Every structure is written in structure tokens, then in C-alpha cells.
Coordinates of C-alpha atoms (C1' of nucleotides) in Angstrom, one line a residue:
Chain A
M2 CA 0.0 0.0 0.0
R3 CA 2.9 2.3 -0.7
N4 CA 1.2 3.8 -3.7
E5 CA 1.2 7.6 -3.6
V6 CA -2.0 9.5 -4.2
D7 CA -2.4 11.7 -7.2
P8 CA -3.1 15.2 -5.9
S9 CA -4.6 16.3 -9.2
A10 CA -7.5 13.9 -8.9
A11 CA -10.0 13.6 -6.1
I12 CA -8.2 12.2 -3.1
A13 CA -11.0 10.6 -1.1
P14 CA -11.8 7.9 -3.6
Q15 CA -8.2 7.0 -3.9
I16 CA -7.8 6.6 -0.2
Y17 CA -10.9 4.5 -0.2
R18 CA -9.5 2.2 -2.9
L19 CA -6.1 1.8 -1.1
L20 CA -7.6 1.1 2.3
R21 CA -10.2 -1.3 0.9
Q22 CA -7.4 -3.2 -0.9
A23 CA -5.3 -3.2 2.3
I24 CA -8.2 -4.6 4.3
V25 CA -9.3 -7.2 1.8
T26 CA -5.8 -8.5 1.4
L27 CA -5.5 -8.7 5.2
E28 CA -2.7 -6.3 5.3
Y29 CA -4.9 -4.6 7.9
L30 CA -6.1 -7.3 10.2
P31 CA -9.5 -7.4 11.9
G32 CA -9.6 -5.5 15.2
Q33 CA -6.9 -3.2 14.0
R34 CA -7.5 0.5 14.7
L35 CA -7.4 2.9 11.8
S36 CA -6.5 6.5 12.7
E37 CA -7.6 9.3 10.5
Q38 CA -4.6 11.2 11.6
E39 CA -2.1 8.5 10.9
I40 CA -3.4 7.5 7.5
G41 CA -3.6 11.1 6.5
A42 CA 0.0 11.7 7.5
R43 CA 1.2 8.6 5.7
F44 CA -0.3 9.8 2.4
G45 CA 0.4 13.4 3.0
V46 CA -3.3 14.5 3.0
S47 CA -5.6 15.9 5.6
R48 CA -8.0 14.1 7.8
Q49 CA -11.1 15.1 5.7
P50 CA -10.7 12.8 2.7
V51 CA -9.6 10.0 4.9
R52 CA -12.7 10.5 6.9
E53 CA -14.8 10.2 3.7
A54 CA -13.0 7.0 2.8
F55 CA -13.8 5.7 6.3
I56 CA -17.5 6.4 5.8
K57 CA -17.5 4.4 2.5
L58 CA -15.6 1.6 4.2
S59 CA -18.2 1.4 7.0
E60 CA -21.0 1.3 4.4
A61 CA -19.3 -1.6 2.8
G62 CA -19.1 -3.3 6.2
L63 CA -15.4 -3.4 6.4
V64 CA -14.9 -1.1 9.3
R65 CA -16.9 0.1 12.2
I66 CA -16.9 3.7 13.2
L67 CA -17.4 4.3 16.9
P68 CA -17.8 8.0 17.4
Q69 CA -15.3 9.6 19.8
R70 CA -13.7 6.2 20.2
G71 CA -12.1 5.1 17.0
T72 CA -12.5 3.3 13.7
F73 CA -11.7 -0.4 13.6
V74 CA -11.4 -3.1 11.0
V75 CA -14.3 -5.5 11.7
R76 CA -13.7 -9.2 12.1
I77 CA -15.0 -11.4 9.3
S78 CA -18.6 -12.3 10.1
M79 CA -19.9 -15.6 8.6
R80 CA -23.3 -14.0 8.8
D81 CA -22.3 -10.9 6.8
V82 CA -20.3 -13.0 4.3
A83 CA -23.3 -15.3 3.8
N84 CA -25.7 -12.4 3.4
A85 CA -23.5 -10.7 0.9
R86 CA -23.2 -14.0 -1.0
F87 CA -27.0 -14.4 -0.9
V88 CA -27.5 -11.0 -2.5
R89 CA -24.7 -11.5 -5.0
E90 CA -26.1 -14.9 -6.0
A91 CA -29.5 -13.5 -6.5
V92 CA -28.3 -10.7 -8.7
E93 CA -25.8 -12.6 -10.7
V94 CA -28.1 -15.6 -11.3
A95 CA -30.6 -13.1 -12.7
V96 CA -27.9 -11.6 -14.8
A97 CA -26.9 -15.0 -16.2
T98 CA -30.4 -16.1 -17.1
T99 CA -31.2 -12.7 -18.6
A100 CA -28.0 -12.8 -20.6
C101 CA -29.5 -15.8 -22.4
S102 CA -32.1 -13.5 -23.9
V103 CA -30.3 -10.3 -24.5
A104 CA -26.5 -10.8 -24.5
P105 CA -25.0 -9.9 -27.9
P106 CA -22.5 -12.3 -29.4
E107 CA -19.6 -9.9 -29.0
A108 CA -20.1 -10.1 -25.2
L109 CA -19.7 -13.9 -25.3
D110 CA -16.4 -13.4 -27.3
R111 CA -15.1 -11.1 -24.6
L112 CA -16.1 -13.5 -21.9
N113 CA -14.3 -16.4 -23.7
E114 CA -11.3 -14.1 -24.0
L115 CA -11.3 -13.5 -20.3
I116 CA -11.5 -17.3 -19.7
A117 CA -8.5 -17.8 -21.9
L118 CA -6.6 -15.2 -19.8
Q119 CA -7.6 -16.9 -16.7
R120 CA -6.2 -20.2 -17.9
E121 CA -3.0 -18.4 -18.7
A122 CA -2.9 -17.0 -15.2
A123 CA -3.6 -20.4 -13.8
A124 CA -0.8 -22.0 -15.8
N125 CA 1.6 -19.4 -14.3
D126 CA 0.1 -20.0 -10.9
D127 CA -0.5 -16.3 -10.6
Q128 CA -3.5 -16.2 -8.2
R129 CA -3.6 -12.4 -7.9
L130 CA -3.9 -12.0 -11.6
F131 CA -6.5 -14.7 -11.7
L132 CA -8.6 -12.8 -9.2
R133 CA -8.4 -9.7 -11.4
Y134 CA -9.7 -11.6 -14.4
D135 CA -12.3 -13.3 -12.4
E136 CA -13.7 -9.9 -11.3
A137 CA -13.5 -8.7 -14.9
F138 CA -15.5 -11.8 -16.0
H139 CA -18.3 -11.1 -13.7
R140 CA -18.4 -7.4 -14.5
T141 CA -18.4 -8.0 -18.2
L142 CA -21.3 -10.3 -17.9
A143 CA -23.3 -7.7 -16.0
E144 CA -22.5 -5.1 -18.7
A145 CA -23.6 -7.6 -21.3
V146 CA -27.2 -7.3 -20.0
E147 CA -27.0 -3.5 -19.9
C148 CA -26.8 -3.6 -16.1
A149 CA -23.6 -1.7 -15.9
S150 CA -25.2 0.6 -13.4
A151 CA -25.9 -2.4 -11.2
W152 CA -22.3 -3.5 -11.0
P153 CA -21.4 -0.9 -8.3
F154 CA -23.9 -2.6 -6.0
I155 CA -22.4 -6.0 -6.6
E156 CA -19.0 -4.5 -6.1
D157 CA -20.0 -3.2 -2.7
V158 CA -21.4 -6.5 -1.7
K159 CA -18.4 -8.4 -3.0
A160 CA -16.0 -6.7 -0.5
Q161 CA -17.2 -9.1 2.3
M162 CA -16.4 -12.1 0.1
D163 CA -13.1 -10.9 -1.2
R164 CA -11.5 -10.9 2.2
V165 CA -12.4 -14.5 2.6
R166 CA -11.0 -15.3 -0.9
Y167 CA -7.7 -13.7 -0.1
L168 CA -7.6 -15.5 3.2
S169 CA -8.1 -18.8 1.3
L170 CA -5.6 -18.1 -1.4
P171 CA -3.0 -20.7 -0.3
A172 CA -5.5 -23.5 -0.5
A173 CA -8.4 -22.1 -2.4
S174 CA -10.7 -24.0 -4.6
P175 CA -8.4 -24.9 -7.5
M176 CA -8.4 -22.2 -10.2
S177 CA -9.0 -24.8 -12.9
R178 CA -12.3 -25.7 -11.3
L179 CA -13.5 -22.1 -11.1
I180 CA -12.4 -21.5 -14.7
D181 CA -14.4 -24.6 -15.8
Q182 CA -17.4 -23.2 -14.0
H183 CA -16.9 -19.9 -15.9
A184 CA -16.7 -21.8 -19.2
E185 CA -19.9 -23.7 -18.4
I186 CA -21.7 -20.5 -17.7
V187 CA -20.7 -19.1 -21.0
R188 CA -21.6 -22.3 -22.8
A189 CA -25.1 -22.3 -21.3
I190 CA -25.6 -18.6 -22.3
A191 CA -24.3 -19.3 -25.8
Q192 CA -26.9 -22.1 -26.1
R193 CA -29.6 -19.7 -24.7
D194 CA -30.3 -22.2 -22.0
A195 CA -31.5 -19.9 -19.2
R196 CA -32.1 -22.5 -16.6
R197 CA -28.7 -24.1 -17.1
A198 CA -26.9 -20.7 -17.1
G199 CA -28.6 -19.8 -13.8
D200 CA -27.8 -23.1 -12.2
A201 CA -24.2 -22.9 -13.3
M202 CA -23.8 -19.4 -11.8
R203 CA -25.5 -20.5 -8.6
L204 CA -23.1 -23.5 -8.2
H205 CA -20.2 -21.2 -9.0
L206 CA -21.1 -18.6 -6.4
R207 CA -21.7 -21.3 -3.7
E208 CA -18.1 -22.4 -3.9
I209 CA -17.2 -20.1 -1.1
L210 CA -19.6 -21.9 1.3
N211 CA -17.4 -25.0 1.1
S212 CA -14.4 -23.2 2.6
L213 CA -16.0 -20.7 4.8
P214 CA -16.7 -22.8 8.0
R215 CA -13.3 -24.4 7.7
L216 CA -11.6 -21.1 7.5
A217 CA -13.5 -19.7 10.4
A218 CA -12.5 -22.6 12.5
A219 CA -8.8 -22.3 11.5
H220 CA -8.6 -18.5 12.1
P221 CA -10.8 -17.8 15.2
D222 CA -8.9 -14.6 15.8
L223 CA -10.0 -13.2 12.4
F224 CA -13.6 -14.2 12.6
E225 CA -16.6 -12.9 14.5
D226 CA -18.0 -15.6 16.8
D227 CA -21.2 -16.1 14.8
E228 CA -22.9 -18.7 12.7
L229 CA -24.2 -19.1 9.2
P230 CA -27.8 -18.0 8.7
A231 CA -30.3 -20.5 7.8
H232 CA -30.4 -19.6 4.1
A233 CA -26.7 -20.3 3.8
R234 CA -27.0 -23.7 5.5
E235 CA -29.7 -24.4 3.0
A236 CA -27.5 -23.3 0.1
A237 CA -24.6 -25.3 1.3
N238 CA -26.6 -28.5 1.7
A239 CA -28.2 -28.0 -1.8
T240 CA -24.8 -28.3 -3.4
S241 CA -22.8 -30.5 -1.1
G242 CA -23.7 -33.7 -2.9
R243 CA -22.8 -32.4 -6.3
D244 CA -19.3 -31.1 -6.1
V245 CA -17.4 -33.5 -4.0
A246 CA -14.0 -34.4 -5.4
P247 CA -13.9 -37.7 -7.2
A248 CA -12.5 -40.5 -5.1
Chain B
M9 CA -38.9 19.4 4.7
R10 CA -39.3 21.9 7.4
N11 CA -38.1 19.5 10.0
E12 CA -35.3 20.7 12.1
V13 CA -32.2 18.7 12.7
D14 CA -31.3 17.2 16.1
P15 CA -27.9 18.7 17.0
S16 CA -27.2 16.0 19.6
A17 CA -27.1 13.3 16.9
A18 CA -24.9 13.0 13.9
I19 CA -26.0 15.7 11.4
A20 CA -24.9 14.3 8.1
P21 CA -27.2 11.3 8.0
Q22 CA -30.2 13.5 9.0
I23 CA -29.5 15.9 6.2
Y24 CA -29.2 12.9 3.8
R25 CA -32.6 11.6 4.9
L26 CA -34.3 14.9 4.6
L27 CA -32.8 15.6 1.1
R28 CA -33.5 12.1 -0.1
Q29 CA -37.1 12.5 1.0
A30 CA -37.4 15.9 -0.7
I31 CA -36.0 14.5 -4.0
V32 CA -38.1 11.4 -3.9
T33 CA -41.3 13.3 -3.3
L34 CA -40.3 15.7 -6.1
E35 CA -40.2 18.7 -3.8
Y36 CA -36.8 19.1 -5.4
L37 CA -37.3 18.7 -9.1
P38 CA -34.8 17.2 -11.6
G39 CA -32.3 19.7 -12.9
Q40 CA -32.5 21.8 -9.7
R41 CA -29.2 22.9 -8.2
L42 CA -28.5 22.1 -4.6
S43 CA -26.2 24.5 -2.9
E44 CA -24.1 23.3 0.1
Q45 CA -24.2 26.8 1.4
E46 CA -27.9 27.3 1.1
I47 CA -28.9 23.9 2.5
G48 CA -26.5 24.4 5.4
A49 CA -27.9 27.8 6.1
R50 CA -31.5 26.5 6.0
F51 CA -30.9 23.9 8.6
G52 CA -28.4 25.9 10.6
V53 CA -25.5 23.6 10.1
S54 CA -22.2 24.0 8.3
R55 CA -21.3 22.9 4.8
Q56 CA -19.4 19.8 5.8
P57 CA -22.2 17.5 6.8
V58 CA -24.2 18.7 3.9
R59 CA -21.4 17.8 1.6
E60 CA -21.3 14.3 3.1
A61 CA -25.0 14.0 2.5
F62 CA -24.5 15.0 -1.2
I63 CA -21.9 12.3 -1.6
K64 CA -24.4 9.6 -0.4
L65 CA -27.1 11.0 -2.6
S66 CA -24.8 10.8 -5.6
E67 CA -24.0 7.2 -4.7
A68 CA -27.7 6.5 -4.7
G69 CA -27.9 8.1 -8.1
L70 CA -30.2 10.9 -7.1
V71 CA -27.8 13.8 -7.6
R72 CA -24.8 14.4 -9.8
I73 CA -21.8 16.2 -8.4
L74 CA -19.9 18.2 -10.9
P75 CA -16.7 19.4 -9.3
Q76 CA -16.2 23.1 -9.2
R77 CA -19.6 23.5 -10.9
G78 CA -22.4 22.4 -8.7
T79 CA -24.6 19.6 -7.5
F80 CA -27.8 18.9 -9.4
V81 CA -30.8 16.7 -9.0
V82 CA -30.6 14.2 -11.8
R83 CA -33.5 13.6 -14.2
I84 CA -35.3 10.3 -13.8
S85 CA -33.7 7.8 -16.1
M86 CA -35.8 4.9 -17.4
R87 CA -32.5 3.0 -17.7
D88 CA -31.5 3.6 -14.1
V89 CA -35.0 2.9 -12.8
A90 CA -35.2 -0.4 -14.8
N91 CA -31.7 -1.5 -13.6
A92 CA -32.6 -0.7 -10.0
R93 CA -35.8 -2.7 -10.5
F94 CA -33.8 -5.6 -12.0
V95 CA -31.6 -5.8 -9.0
R96 CA -34.4 -5.5 -6.6
E97 CA -36.4 -8.2 -8.3
A98 CA -33.5 -10.5 -8.2
V99 CA -32.9 -10.0 -4.5
E100 CA -36.5 -10.0 -3.4
V101 CA -37.5 -13.0 -5.4
A102 CA -34.7 -14.9 -3.8
V103 CA -35.9 -13.6 -0.4
A104 CA -39.4 -14.8 -1.1
T105 CA -38.4 -18.3 -2.3
T106 CA -35.9 -18.7 0.6
A107 CA -38.6 -17.6 3.0
C108 CA -40.5 -20.7 2.1
S109 CA -37.7 -22.8 3.7
V110 CA -36.6 -20.7 6.6
A111 CA -39.2 -18.1 7.6
P112 CA -40.6 -18.6 11.1
P113 CA -44.4 -18.5 11.7
E114 CA -44.1 -15.3 13.7
A115 CA -42.8 -13.5 10.7
L116 CA -45.8 -14.5 8.7
D117 CA -48.0 -13.1 11.4
R118 CA -46.2 -9.8 11.3
L119 CA -46.6 -9.7 7.5
N120 CA -50.3 -10.4 7.7
E121 CA -50.5 -7.6 10.3
L122 CA -48.9 -5.2 7.9
I123 CA -51.3 -6.3 5.1
A124 CA -54.2 -5.5 7.4
L125 CA -52.7 -2.0 8.1
Q126 CA -52.3 -1.5 4.4
R127 CA -56.0 -2.3 3.9
E128 CA -56.8 0.2 6.5
A129 CA -54.7 2.9 4.9
A130 CA -56.3 2.1 1.5
A131 CA -59.8 2.4 3.0
N132 CA -58.8 5.9 4.2
D133 CA -57.3 6.6 0.9
D134 CA -54.0 7.5 2.6
Q135 CA -51.4 6.8 0.0
R136 CA -48.5 8.1 2.0
L137 CA -49.3 5.8 4.9
F138 CA -49.7 2.9 2.4
L139 CA -46.3 3.5 1.0
R140 CA -44.8 3.4 4.5
Y141 CA -46.5 0.1 5.3
D142 CA -45.5 -1.2 1.8
E143 CA -41.8 -0.5 2.7
A144 CA -42.2 -2.1 6.1
F145 CA -43.7 -5.2 4.4
H146 CA -40.7 -5.7 2.2
R147 CA -38.2 -5.0 4.9
T148 CA -39.9 -7.4 7.3
L149 CA -39.8 -10.1 4.7
A150 CA -36.1 -9.6 4.2
E151 CA -35.5 -9.8 8.0
A152 CA -37.5 -13.0 8.1
V153 CA -34.8 -14.8 6.1
E154 CA -32.1 -13.4 8.3
C155 CA -31.1 -11.0 5.6
A156 CA -31.4 -7.9 7.7
S157 CA -28.0 -6.8 6.6
A158 CA -29.1 -7.1 3.0
W159 CA -31.9 -4.6 3.4
P160 CA -29.7 -1.5 3.2
F161 CA -28.7 -2.5 -0.3
I162 CA -32.3 -2.9 -1.4
E163 CA -33.0 0.5 0.2
D164 CA -30.3 2.2 -1.8
V165 CA -31.6 0.6 -5.0
K166 CA -35.2 1.5 -4.1
A167 CA -34.5 5.3 -4.2
Q168 CA -34.6 5.3 -8.0
M169 CA -38.0 3.5 -8.0
D170 CA -39.5 5.5 -5.2
R171 CA -39.4 8.8 -7.1
V172 CA -41.4 7.2 -9.9
R173 CA -43.9 5.9 -7.4
Y174 CA -44.5 9.3 -5.9
L175 CA -44.8 10.8 -9.3
S176 CA -47.5 8.2 -10.1
L177 CA -49.3 8.6 -6.8
P178 CA -52.4 10.3 -8.3
A179 CA -53.0 7.5 -10.7
A180 CA -50.9 4.7 -9.4
S181 CA -51.7 1.0 -9.6
P182 CA -54.7 0.8 -7.3
M183 CA -53.6 0.0 -3.8
S184 CA -56.0 -2.8 -3.5
R185 CA -54.3 -4.6 -6.3
L186 CA -50.9 -4.2 -4.7
I187 CA -52.3 -5.4 -1.4
D188 CA -53.7 -8.5 -3.0
Q189 CA -50.3 -9.2 -4.4
H190 CA -48.8 -8.9 -1.0
A191 CA -51.4 -11.3 0.3
E192 CA -50.6 -13.8 -2.4
I193 CA -46.9 -13.7 -1.6
V194 CA -47.6 -14.4 2.1
R195 CA -50.1 -17.2 1.2
A196 CA -47.5 -18.9 -1.1
I197 CA -44.8 -18.7 1.7
A198 CA -47.2 -20.0 4.2
Q199 CA -47.8 -23.0 2.0
R200 CA -44.1 -23.4 1.5
D201 CA -44.5 -23.1 -2.3
A202 CA -41.2 -21.5 -3.3
R203 CA -42.0 -21.3 -7.0
R204 CA -45.3 -19.6 -6.5
A205 CA -43.8 -17.2 -3.9
G206 CA -41.1 -16.2 -6.3
D207 CA -43.5 -15.7 -9.2
A208 CA -45.8 -13.7 -7.0
M209 CA -43.0 -11.4 -5.9
R210 CA -41.8 -11.1 -9.5
L211 CA -45.2 -10.1 -10.7
H212 CA -45.5 -7.6 -7.9
L213 CA -42.2 -5.9 -8.6
R214 CA -42.9 -5.6 -12.3
E215 CA -46.0 -3.4 -11.7
I216 CA -43.9 -0.3 -12.1
L217 CA -43.0 -1.3 -15.7
N218 CA -46.6 -0.8 -16.6
S219 CA -46.6 2.9 -15.7
L220 CA -43.0 3.8 -16.4
P221 CA -43.1 4.5 -20.2
R222 CA -46.4 6.3 -19.9
L223 CA -45.1 8.6 -17.1
A224 CA -41.9 9.3 -19.1
A225 CA -44.0 10.4 -22.0
A226 CA -46.3 12.5 -19.8
H227 CA -43.4 14.3 -18.0
P228 CA -40.6 14.8 -20.6
D229 CA -39.1 17.6 -18.4
L230 CA -38.6 15.2 -15.5
F231 CA -37.1 12.3 -17.4
E232 CA -33.8 11.7 -19.1
D233 CA -34.2 11.1 -22.8
D234 CA -33.3 7.4 -22.8
E235 CA -34.9 4.1 -23.3
L236 CA -35.7 0.9 -21.3
P237 CA -32.8 -1.6 -21.5
A238 CA -33.5 -4.9 -23.2
H239 CA -34.0 -6.8 -19.9
A240 CA -36.8 -4.4 -18.9
R241 CA -38.6 -4.8 -22.2
E242 CA -38.3 -8.6 -21.7
A243 CA -39.7 -8.3 -18.2
A244 CA -42.6 -6.1 -19.3
N245 CA -43.5 -8.4 -22.1
A246 CA -43.4 -11.4 -19.9
T247 CA -46.1 -10.0 -17.6
S248 CA -48.1 -7.9 -20.1
G249 CA -50.5 -10.7 -20.9
R250 CA -51.2 -11.7 -17.4
D251 CA -52.3 -8.7 -15.6
V252 CA -54.7 -6.8 -17.9
A253 CA -57.8 -5.7 -16.2
P254 CA -60.8 -8.0 -16.7
A255 CA -63.0 -6.9 -19.5
Chain C
dC24 C1' -2.2 -2.6 48.0
dT25 C1' -6.7 -1.4 46.2
dC26 C1' -10.3 1.4 44.8
dG27 C1' -12.2 5.7 43.1
dC28 C1' -11.7 10.1 41.3
dT29 C1' -9.5 13.6 38.5
dT30 C1' -7.3 14.9 34.4
dA31 C1' -5.0 14.8 30.2
dA32 C1' -4.6 12.7 25.7
dC33 C1' -6.8 10.9 22.4
dT34 C1' -11.1 10.1 19.1
dG35 C1' -14.7 11.4 15.5
dG36 C1' -18.0 15.2 14.2
dT37 C1' -18.6 19.9 12.9
dA38 C1' -17.3 24.6 11.6
dT39 C1' -14.5 27.6 9.0
dG40 C1' -10.8 29.1 5.9
dG41 C1' -8.2 28.7 1.6
dT42 C1' -7.5 27.1 -3.3
dA43 C1' -8.2 25.9 -8.0
dG44 C1' -11.4 25.5 -11.5
dT45 C1' -15.9 26.8 -14.0
dA46 C1' -19.8 29.7 -15.6
dT47 C1' -21.3 34.3 -16.5
dG48 C1' -21.8 39.0 -17.7
dG49 C1' -19.9 43.1 -18.9
dT50 C1' -16.4 45.3 -21.7
dT51 C1' -13.5 46.1 -25.5
dA52 C1' -11.8 45.5 -30.1
dT53 C1' -13.0 44.3 -34.7
Chain D
dA6 C1' -23.4 44.4 -34.4
dT7 C1' -20.7 40.7 -33.1
dA8 C1' -17.2 38.1 -31.3
dA9 C1' -13.4 37.5 -28.1
dC10 C1' -11.7 38.5 -23.6
dC11 C1' -11.3 39.4 -18.9
dA12 C1' -13.0 40.2 -14.2
dT13 C1' -16.1 38.5 -10.9
dA14 C1' -18.8 35.5 -8.4
dC15 C1' -19.8 31.4 -7.7
dT16 C1' -18.7 26.0 -7.1
dA17 C1' -16.6 21.6 -4.9
dC18 C1' -12.6 20.0 -2.6
dC19 C1' -9.1 20.0 0.7
dA20 C1' -6.8 21.8 4.9
dT21 C1' -7.1 23.5 9.4
dA22 C1' -9.3 24.7 13.8
dC23 C1' -12.5 23.8 17.3
dC24 C1' -15.7 21.0 20.1
dA25 C1' -17.8 17.3 22.7
dG26 C1' -17.4 12.8 24.3
dT27 C1' -14.6 8.5 25.4
dT28 C1' -10.6 6.3 27.4
dA29 C1' -7.0 5.4 30.2
dA30 C1' -3.5 6.6 33.1
dG31 C1' -2.0 8.7 37.4
dC32 C1' -2.7 10.4 41.8
dG33 C1' -4.7 10.4 46.4
dA34 C1' -7.6 8.5 50.0
dG35 C1' -8.8 4.6 52.6

DNA sequence: CTCGCTTAACTGGTATGGTAGTATGGTTAT
DNA sequence: ATAACCATACTACCATACCAGTTAAGCGAG
């Protein structure tokens, strides 16, 4: 997070991006206190833009602002992650099924391009790059159904999940598996099979539920002491039989 | 919007609420300029909390901040309204179907209570009160599936649609029809019929598509000069045959 | 040594001042 | 008369100052 800010552009959004990245990549750990003063000094800006960044972070659920006490990185909450996942699944499944009706062929080409780039990143074992292409894939799909203005909402929701993904990087769901799921989604859309496209997206976005409880148990210091809500247990059960590794 | 602010609580969120309400109810018209100075003076607060309110309004898509130029209420965009509606339908249909599995009986009681209150408001022809209970109905349903933390996202998305609803108040979809739809949703959930609950919610949330193009044509000064995205035309077509008034 | 109170050093929230950039209206040159 | 220009009066954004409330440490009494 040593990037300098560009004083010719608006500062507050830059600070927000940098802090969000630092929190999501666990450079800032849960429980850590963030000081407006200190962050401002580090980047050579005043407290005001830092404060505005804090407000956005709190709306994304990454920090908790306690007036007159301090601003703290929140611990990862299985409940919040599951709820974010629920919203994201709802929206992106709708995007995938709608894409079957309205996505132009060029969009499918772009998606296949991104899948090829993902395979390349996987071949080089570059997980960071893979995550970038993964995000681009989902954003491109949203744009394909003319829902570009809906993507910012997904992006806000995603923050909760991204922190878990970075935490699971060393032993994440293998990239090849996720890429195959992407390919299946695009295939279903190309064949205009709405049900299959939705199911494929649903399965894809439920991957995180496989690792979440295990990660929470392995890192009790990083997690809030809460449980999965009922809808997440439902969702996990619905897919648990389908995606076990072959013996 | 003559309410005074409570200086003992945080001011910025109060200003946001007041301005949002004023914009949604068309007290502030599209194109109108909002001045930090003037708003601050009116409520007896400084420019800073007003500025923070402006930022939130711009994230909700209700105003557009042009640096060094001014902040303006945006015209209603059919594209933005339709995209907001798309996201909301996706999330709330998922909420309704999930409710069939996990909603506790008490939640259904509360929903039926709210429906009764809506009927009462309709009997008194109190549209404002009806809209409040309508919002409470949807929020309560979200809480019933332990998605309370997902509601703020729906709320943000809803802002775009709310302005259209207030615009259509004089000749809106009759309240009784909307209430019947609410009742059907609760009945389907009570019978644990997920498909029917989802369909009922979908139909309910597509009501706005019936009036949107007509309103845009009737109020060209309030609307951006754009068109419905493809997914909205799809959605409108899918329901147009089902809900025509009986002959 | 322990408990309770005072006080000083923080915090976030608000107010105010300064700066750079944009629209506008009046003025001047053509 | 018209078009180009410049001064002025805005704007949003950032920096700085101030305030109220919380925390924690230090001191004194028991």
C-alpha cells in the first residue's frame, strides 16, 4: 500500500481504494484500529478525505466507526459474508439467465477471451492476476445485459467475500475448477439455456460456502463468533452432494 | 422538509434523509441545483455534513456532483430505474423463495398484520401511509430470512424507483391490487410453495414497468431522454398478458 | 495494595478558511 | 453588431481549527 496519491485527482476515492485493498488482502487485520490522523499523515493528505473514505468503508461493512472512540477493521462475520453472498447470487443468477435472452455475441467473445486469460494466469500459478480476471469476467457479464449501473452494487457486496477469498488463497478452490465453471456459464448462455446458465452461476457462487466454515475454525482470531444464517446452510446443503471431489 | 435537525445526533445522516425524501417526493425537481451553502444555512449547520449527504445522494444516483460547478438533482432515467428494478427483483424474489424454507411462523403473522394495516390505509385513501407500510412489508420479509444486513442495499436501490412511485401517486396502480399481491406472496410462503412465492413477488415488482413509459411520455421535463434496457422490455412483455384488467 | 476520582490525551464530528477551477456577464476590439 | 476576452462570483474539494465525548493513566484516599 505504498502507492502515492495523485493530488490532481479527487483524493477521497483514492484513499478508499487503497484502504479497501489493504483490508481485503488482510494487510490490515480485523480488530486493528485505523487512525484518520495516521493515515492522512502517511499519504500526505488531511483528515477530511480520509474520513470520507472511512465512511464508505463502513457502508461496505469493512470497518466500524465508533464516534469519539475510533474506527476499527471489523472481524470477518460468517453471517455478513453469507448475506453478501446471498445478494450476489440473487443478482448474478438473474444476470446469467437474462443474458441468455439479451446478451450480444460480442459479449460472449469477450467472456471467452477472459476465460483464456484466466487459464493463462492459472498456468503461471498467478493467483492475484486470476482474481483480477475473475472480477472482470463477472463485471463484463453484468455489462452484457445492460446492467452496468448495477455493478457498483455487486462490487460493494463483494467486499465481504473478497476478504475470505484472499484468506483462502493458499488453499483455495483450485483455479481450474473455477475456470471450468466460468466456461460452463458461457456455454449455457451461448446455447440460450437460461435454466442451465442460472444453475451454473449458482453453483459457482456457492463455492465459497465450502471453505467458509473451515476457514472460520482455522482462524478464530480473524472471525466474529457467529454462525451461518439458515439460508446459507440451505444453500450449502443443496450443493454439497454435487461437487465432492472424485474419489 | 421543514423538520429541524437534532444537533445531539450525527447531522450528516439526518441531512441525507431529509434531502432524499425531498428529492423522492419531487419537492426538489430534476435539474434543480443544490447548494451546500444554502442547505446548510437553512438547517443551521455547516457545509461539511451537507457535503457528506451530497456524496451519499450521488451514490444512490439521485444527484450528480460536478466538481467546481455544482450539484444537481438528476432527471429520472428509465434505464436507471429499470436497472434498479432488475436488482431489486433478483434479490427480493430470492428472499421470497428462501422464506418458504426458513421463515418462522411469527414472521408470517407480522406480514399479515402489515397487510391489514395496508388495507386500513387504503380504506382511508391515505397513499403516503400505504407507502410506509409497503416498505415495512418488504423489509420485514427480508428480515424473516435473516437477511437484515441485505436490506440497506435494497433500500439504496429503491430510491430510483420511489421517485417514480411518488410521481405516479395520483393515478398509481390501485392500492387494493398491490395489497392483493402482498397477500398472495404471504399465502405462497405459508404453503411453502417456493416457485409460487417467487412468481408472485416477481409479478408484484414488475408493476412499475406498466406505468413507467407512460409517465416518461407525460413528463418529458422530469425524465432523461433514454430508453428501457433490453432486460426491462423482456420483463414487461413477460407480464403484459397476465395482468390486464378483466373486461 | 486497592479502589475511586480527576485529568490529560486521544477520538470522530462539525465549523471555517483557503484554493483551484468553472460559468457568467460586462467590456472592448474588430 | 458581433465576437473575443477578462473580471467576478460562484462551485466543490481539501486543509485547518474547534468542540464534545470517550478512554486510560496517574494520583490520592482509605
